PDB file of C-alpha atoms in Angstrom:
ATOM      1  CA  UNK J   1      73.640  97.735 154.465  1.00  0.00           C
ATOM      2  CA  UNK J   2      72.439 100.906 152.819  1.00  0.00           C
ATOM      3  CA  UNK J   3      68.850 101.452 151.734  1.00  0.00           C
ATOM      4  CA  UNK J   4      68.462 103.941 148.873  1.00  0.00           C
ATOM      5  CA  UNK J   5      64.895 104.993 148.213  1.00  0.00           C
ATOM      6  CA  UNK J   6      65.759 108.059 146.145  1.00  0.00           C
ATOM      7  CA  UNK J   7      68.877 107.719 143.975  1.00  0.00           C
ATOM      8  CA  UNK J   8      68.556 111.381 142.968  1.00  0.00           C
ATOM      9  CA  UNK J   9      69.423 112.363 146.528  1.00  0.00           C
ATOM     10  CA  UNK J  10      72.710 110.434 146.680  1.00  0.00           C
ATOM     11  CA  UNK J  11      75.253 112.738 148.275  1.00  0.00           C
ATOM     12  CA  UNK J  12      78.884 111.968 147.465  1.00  0.00           C
ATOM     13  CA  UNK J  13      80.167 114.747 149.703  1.00  0.00           C
ATOM     14  CA  UNK J  14      78.396 114.028 152.940  1.00  0.00           C
ATOM     15  CA  UNK J  15      80.226 114.702 156.181  1.00  0.00           C
ATOM     16  CA  UNK J  16      80.819 111.045 157.065  1.00  0.00           C
ATOM     17  CA  UNK J  17      82.424 110.209 153.727  1.00  0.00           C
ATOM     18  CA  UNK J  18      84.588 113.343 153.695  1.00  0.00           C
ATOM     19  CA  UNK J  19      85.864 112.594 157.201  1.00  0.00           C
ATOM     20  CA  UNK J  20      86.854 109.122 156.039  1.00  0.00           C
ATOM     21  CA  UNK J  21      88.521 110.515 152.910  1.00  0.00           C
ATOM     22  CA  UNK J  22      90.552 112.955 155.027  1.00  0.00           C
ATOM     23  CA  UNK J  23      91.500 110.205 157.482  1.00  0.00           C
ATOM     24  CA  UNK J  24      92.610 107.929 154.623  1.00  0.00           C
ATOM     25  CA  UNK J  25      94.616 110.705 152.982  1.00  0.00           C
ATOM     26  CA  UNK J  26      96.220 111.599 156.313  1.00  0.00           C
ATOM     27  CA  UNK J  27      97.204 107.961 156.827  1.00  0.00           C
ATOM     28  CA  UNK J  28      98.556 107.787 153.290  1.00  0.00           C
ATOM     29  CA  UNK J  29     100.614 110.952 153.915  1.00  0.00           C
ATOM     30  CA  UNK J  30     102.240 109.240 156.879  1.00  0.00           C
ATOM     31  CA  UNK J  31     103.285 106.022 155.178  1.00  0.00           C
ATOM     32  CA  UNK J  32     106.789 105.427 153.827  1.00  0.00           C
ATOM     33  CA  UNK J  33     106.079 106.675 150.305  1.00  0.00           C
ATOM     34  CA  UNK J  34     104.878 110.155 151.338  1.00  0.00           C
ATOM     35  CA  UNK J  35     106.241 110.650 154.873  1.00  0.00           C
ATOM     36  CA  UNK J  36     109.317 112.696 153.965  1.00  0.00           C
ATOM     37  CA  UNK J  37     107.389 114.812 151.474  1.00  0.00           C
ATOM     38  CA  UNK J  38     104.638 115.458 154.040  1.00  0.00           C
ATOM     39  CA  UNK J  39     107.146 116.528 156.679  1.00  0.00           C
ATOM     40  CA  UNK J  40     108.916 118.858 154.216  1.00  0.00           C
ATOM     41  CA  UNK J  41     105.589 120.424 153.268  1.00  0.00           C
ATOM     42  CA  UNK J  42     104.615 121.019 156.894  1.00  0.00           C
ATOM     43  CA  UNK J  43     108.028 122.536 157.657  1.00  0.00           C
ATOM     44  CA  UNK J  44     107.822 124.773 154.580  1.00  0.00           C
ATOM     45  CA  UNK J  45     104.379 126.059 155.562  1.00  0.00           C
ATOM     46  CA  UNK J  46     105.558 126.788 159.106  1.00  0.00           C
ATOM     47  CA  UNK J  47     108.636 128.614 157.801  1.00  0.00           C
ATOM     48  CA  UNK J  48     106.516 130.631 155.383  1.00  0.00           C
ATOM     49  CA  UNK J  49     104.078 131.671 158.104  1.00  0.00           C
ATOM     50  CA  UNK J  50     106.944 132.594 160.426  1.00  0.00           C
ATOM     51  CA  UNK J  51     108.531 134.681 157.621  1.00  0.00           C
ATOM     52  CA  UNK J  52     105.207 136.464 157.060  1.00  0.00           C
ATOM     53  CA  UNK J  53     104.941 137.202 160.769  1.00  0.00           C
ATOM     54  CA  UNK J  54     108.222 139.157 160.642  1.00  0.00           C
ATOM     55  CA  UNK J  55     106.353 141.898 158.782  1.00  0.00           C
ATOM     56  CA  UNK J  56     104.474 142.861 161.934  1.00  0.00           C
ATOM     57  CA  UNK J  57     105.537 144.517 165.172  1.00  0.00           C
ATOM     58  CA  UNK J  58     103.511 142.066 167.227  1.00  0.00           C
ATOM     59  CA  UNK J  59     105.114 138.775 168.070  1.00  0.00           C
ATOM     60  CA  UNK J  60     103.174 136.213 166.084  1.00  0.00           C
ATOM     61  CA  UNK J  61     103.879 132.528 166.563  1.00  0.00           C
ATOM     62  CA  UNK J  62     103.080 129.585 164.386  1.00  0.00           C
ATOM     63  CA  UNK J  63     102.447 126.436 166.375  1.00  0.00           C
ATOM     64  CA  UNK J  64     102.598 122.913 165.080  1.00  0.00           C
ATOM     65  CA  UNK J  65     100.565 122.431 161.954  1.00  0.00           C
ATOM     66  CA  UNK J  66      99.090 119.009 161.364  1.00  0.00           C
ATOM     67  CA  UNK J  67      98.612 117.381 158.010  1.00  0.00           C
ATOM     68  CA  UNK J  68      94.963 116.841 158.936  1.00  0.00           C
ATOM     69  CA  UNK J  69      94.520 120.611 159.430  1.00  0.00           C
ATOM     70  CA  UNK J  70      95.925 121.236 155.963  1.00  0.00           C
ATOM     71  CA  UNK J  71      93.663 118.619 154.409  1.00  0.00           C
ATOM     72  CA  UNK J  72      90.620 120.140 156.119  1.00  0.00           C
ATOM     73  CA  UNK J  73      91.635 123.644 155.051  1.00  0.00           C
ATOM     74  CA  UNK J  74      91.675 122.600 151.401  1.00  0.00           C
ATOM     75  CA  UNK J  75      87.961 121.752 151.599  1.00  0.00           C
ATOM     76  CA  UNK J  76      88.337 118.474 149.731  1.00  0.00           C
ATOM     77  CA  UNK J  77      85.352 117.200 147.790  1.00  0.00           C
ATOM     78  CA  UNK J  78      84.608 114.089 145.790  1.00  0.00           C
ATOM     79  CA  UNK J  79      83.801 114.674 142.131  1.00  0.00           C
ATOM     80  CA  UNK J  80      80.095 114.149 141.641  1.00  0.00           C
ATOM     81  CA  UNK J  81      79.270 115.444 138.178  1.00  0.00           C
ATOM     82  CA  UNK J  82      78.034 112.614 136.009  1.00  0.00           C
ATOM     83  CA  UNK J  83      76.122 112.720 132.765  1.00  0.00           C
ATOM     84  CA  UNK J  84      74.059 109.665 133.702  1.00  0.00           C
ATOM     85  CA  UNK J  85      72.438 108.860 137.031  1.00  0.00           C
ATOM     86  CA  UNK J  86      73.527 105.233 136.727  1.00  0.00           C
ATOM     87  CA  UNK J  87      77.181 106.360 136.593  1.00  0.00           C
ATOM     88  CA  UNK J  88      76.733 108.460 139.719  1.00  0.00           C
ATOM     89  CA  UNK J  89      75.122 105.553 141.566  1.00  0.00           C
ATOM     90  CA  UNK J  90      77.953 103.226 140.604  1.00  0.00           C
ATOM     91  CA  UNK J  91      80.588 105.829 141.587  1.00  0.00           C
ATOM     92  CA  UNK J  92      78.842 106.267 144.946  1.00  0.00           C
ATOM     93  CA  UNK J  93      78.897 102.538 145.552  1.00  0.00           C
ATOM     94  CA  UNK J  94      82.618 102.413 144.729  1.00  0.00           C
ATOM     95  CA  UNK J  95      83.256 105.373 147.036  1.00  0.00           C
ATOM     96  CA  UNK J  96      81.446 103.679 149.906  1.00  0.00           C
ATOM     97  CA  UNK J  97      83.255 100.439 149.237  1.00  0.00           C
ATOM     98  CA  UNK J  98      86.653 102.142 149.267  1.00  0.00           C
ATOM     99  CA  UNK J  99      86.154 104.209 152.410  1.00  0.00           C
ATOM    100  CA  UNK J 100      83.618 102.208 154.439  1.00  0.00           C
ATOM    101  CA  UNK J 101      84.143  98.665 153.217  1.00  0.00           C
ATOM    102  CA  UNK J 102      81.802  96.247 151.496  1.00  0.00           C
ATOM    103  CA  UNK J 103      78.116  96.973 151.933  1.00  0.00           C
ATOM    104  CA  UNK J 104      74.858  95.607 150.732  1.00  0.00           C
ATOM    105  CA  UNK J 105      73.018  98.272 148.698  1.00  0.00           C
ATOM    106  CA  UNK J 106      69.269  97.994 148.440  1.00  0.00           C
ATOM    107  CA  UNK J 107      67.562 100.181 145.847  1.00  0.00           C
ATOM    108  CA  UNK J 108      63.843 100.788 145.964  1.00  0.00           C
ATOM    109  CA  UNK J 109      62.233 101.252 142.535  1.00  0.00           C
ATOM    110  CA  UNK J 110      65.538 101.967 140.766  1.00  0.00           C
ATOM    111  CA  UNK J 111      63.872 101.136 137.453  1.00  0.00           C
ATOM    112  CA  UNK J 112      61.647 104.201 137.948  1.00  0.00           C
ATOM    113  CA  UNK J 113      64.745 106.407 137.698  1.00  0.00           C
ATOM    114  CA  UNK J 114      66.722 104.743 134.906  1.00  0.00           C
ATOM    115  CA  UNK J 115      65.737 102.886 131.756  1.00  0.00           C
ATOM    116  CA  UNK J 116      65.872  99.120 131.290  1.00  0.00           C
ATOM    117  CA  UNK J 117      69.020  99.236 129.145  1.00  0.00           C
ATOM    118  CA  UNK J 118      70.934 101.308 131.706  1.00  0.00           C
ATOM    119  CA  UNK J 119      69.562  99.175 134.523  1.00  0.00           C
ATOM    120  CA  UNK J 120      70.832  96.006 132.831  1.00  0.00           C
ATOM    121  CA  UNK J 121      74.219  97.637 132.191  1.00  0.00           C
ATOM    122  CA  UNK J 122      74.363  98.661 135.863  1.00  0.00           C
ATOM    123  CA  UNK J 123      73.500  95.157 137.079  1.00  0.00           C
ATOM    124  CA  UNK J 124      76.103  93.598 134.768  1.00  0.00           C
ATOM    125  CA  UNK J 125      78.789  96.033 135.965  1.00  0.00           C
ATOM    126  CA  UNK J 126      78.009  95.433 139.634  1.00  0.00           C
ATOM    127  CA  UNK J 127      78.004  91.658 139.173  1.00  0.00           C
ATOM    128  CA  UNK J 128      81.303  91.685 137.229  1.00  0.00           C
ATOM    129  CA  UNK J 129      83.015  93.849 139.865  1.00  0.00           C
ATOM    130  CA  UNK J 130      81.604  91.808 142.743  1.00  0.00           C
ATOM    131  CA  UNK J 131      83.081  88.567 141.429  1.00  0.00           C
ATOM    132  CA  UNK J 132      86.604  89.873 140.694  1.00  0.00           C
TER     133      UNK J 132
END
C-alpha cells in the first residue's frame, strides 16, 4: 500500500526505485538474450582501460568490472517530465507496479490537484488497466 497525500511531491527517481531498476537491468543483462553482448561489453571496457594504462610508467591494473558498476556509473534516471500531473501520477503507478509489484495506492484529496475531467480520465484508465 502507498499513501499519497501530496501528488506534487511524487519522486520517480528515488533511491529505492533506482536500485530496483538497476537490479532489473542487471538481471536482464545476464539472461540469454543479452548475456553474450554484456560479456563482450565488459571485456571491451577492460581492454580499453588496460590499453589506456600503457600510457603511464606506473603499473596500473584494471580488476574485474561488474555490469552493476557500469549501470551505476551511468547515473540512470527515470523520465519524469510530464505536461499533466495526472500523467505523472499514472506513470509513477506503472513504475511502482513494474519494479515493486502490485500495490494499493491511496490518494488523499486528489481532486484538489486535478480537475474533474482529468480525474475521471485517470479513474477510467486505472480501472481499464487493472482489469486486463
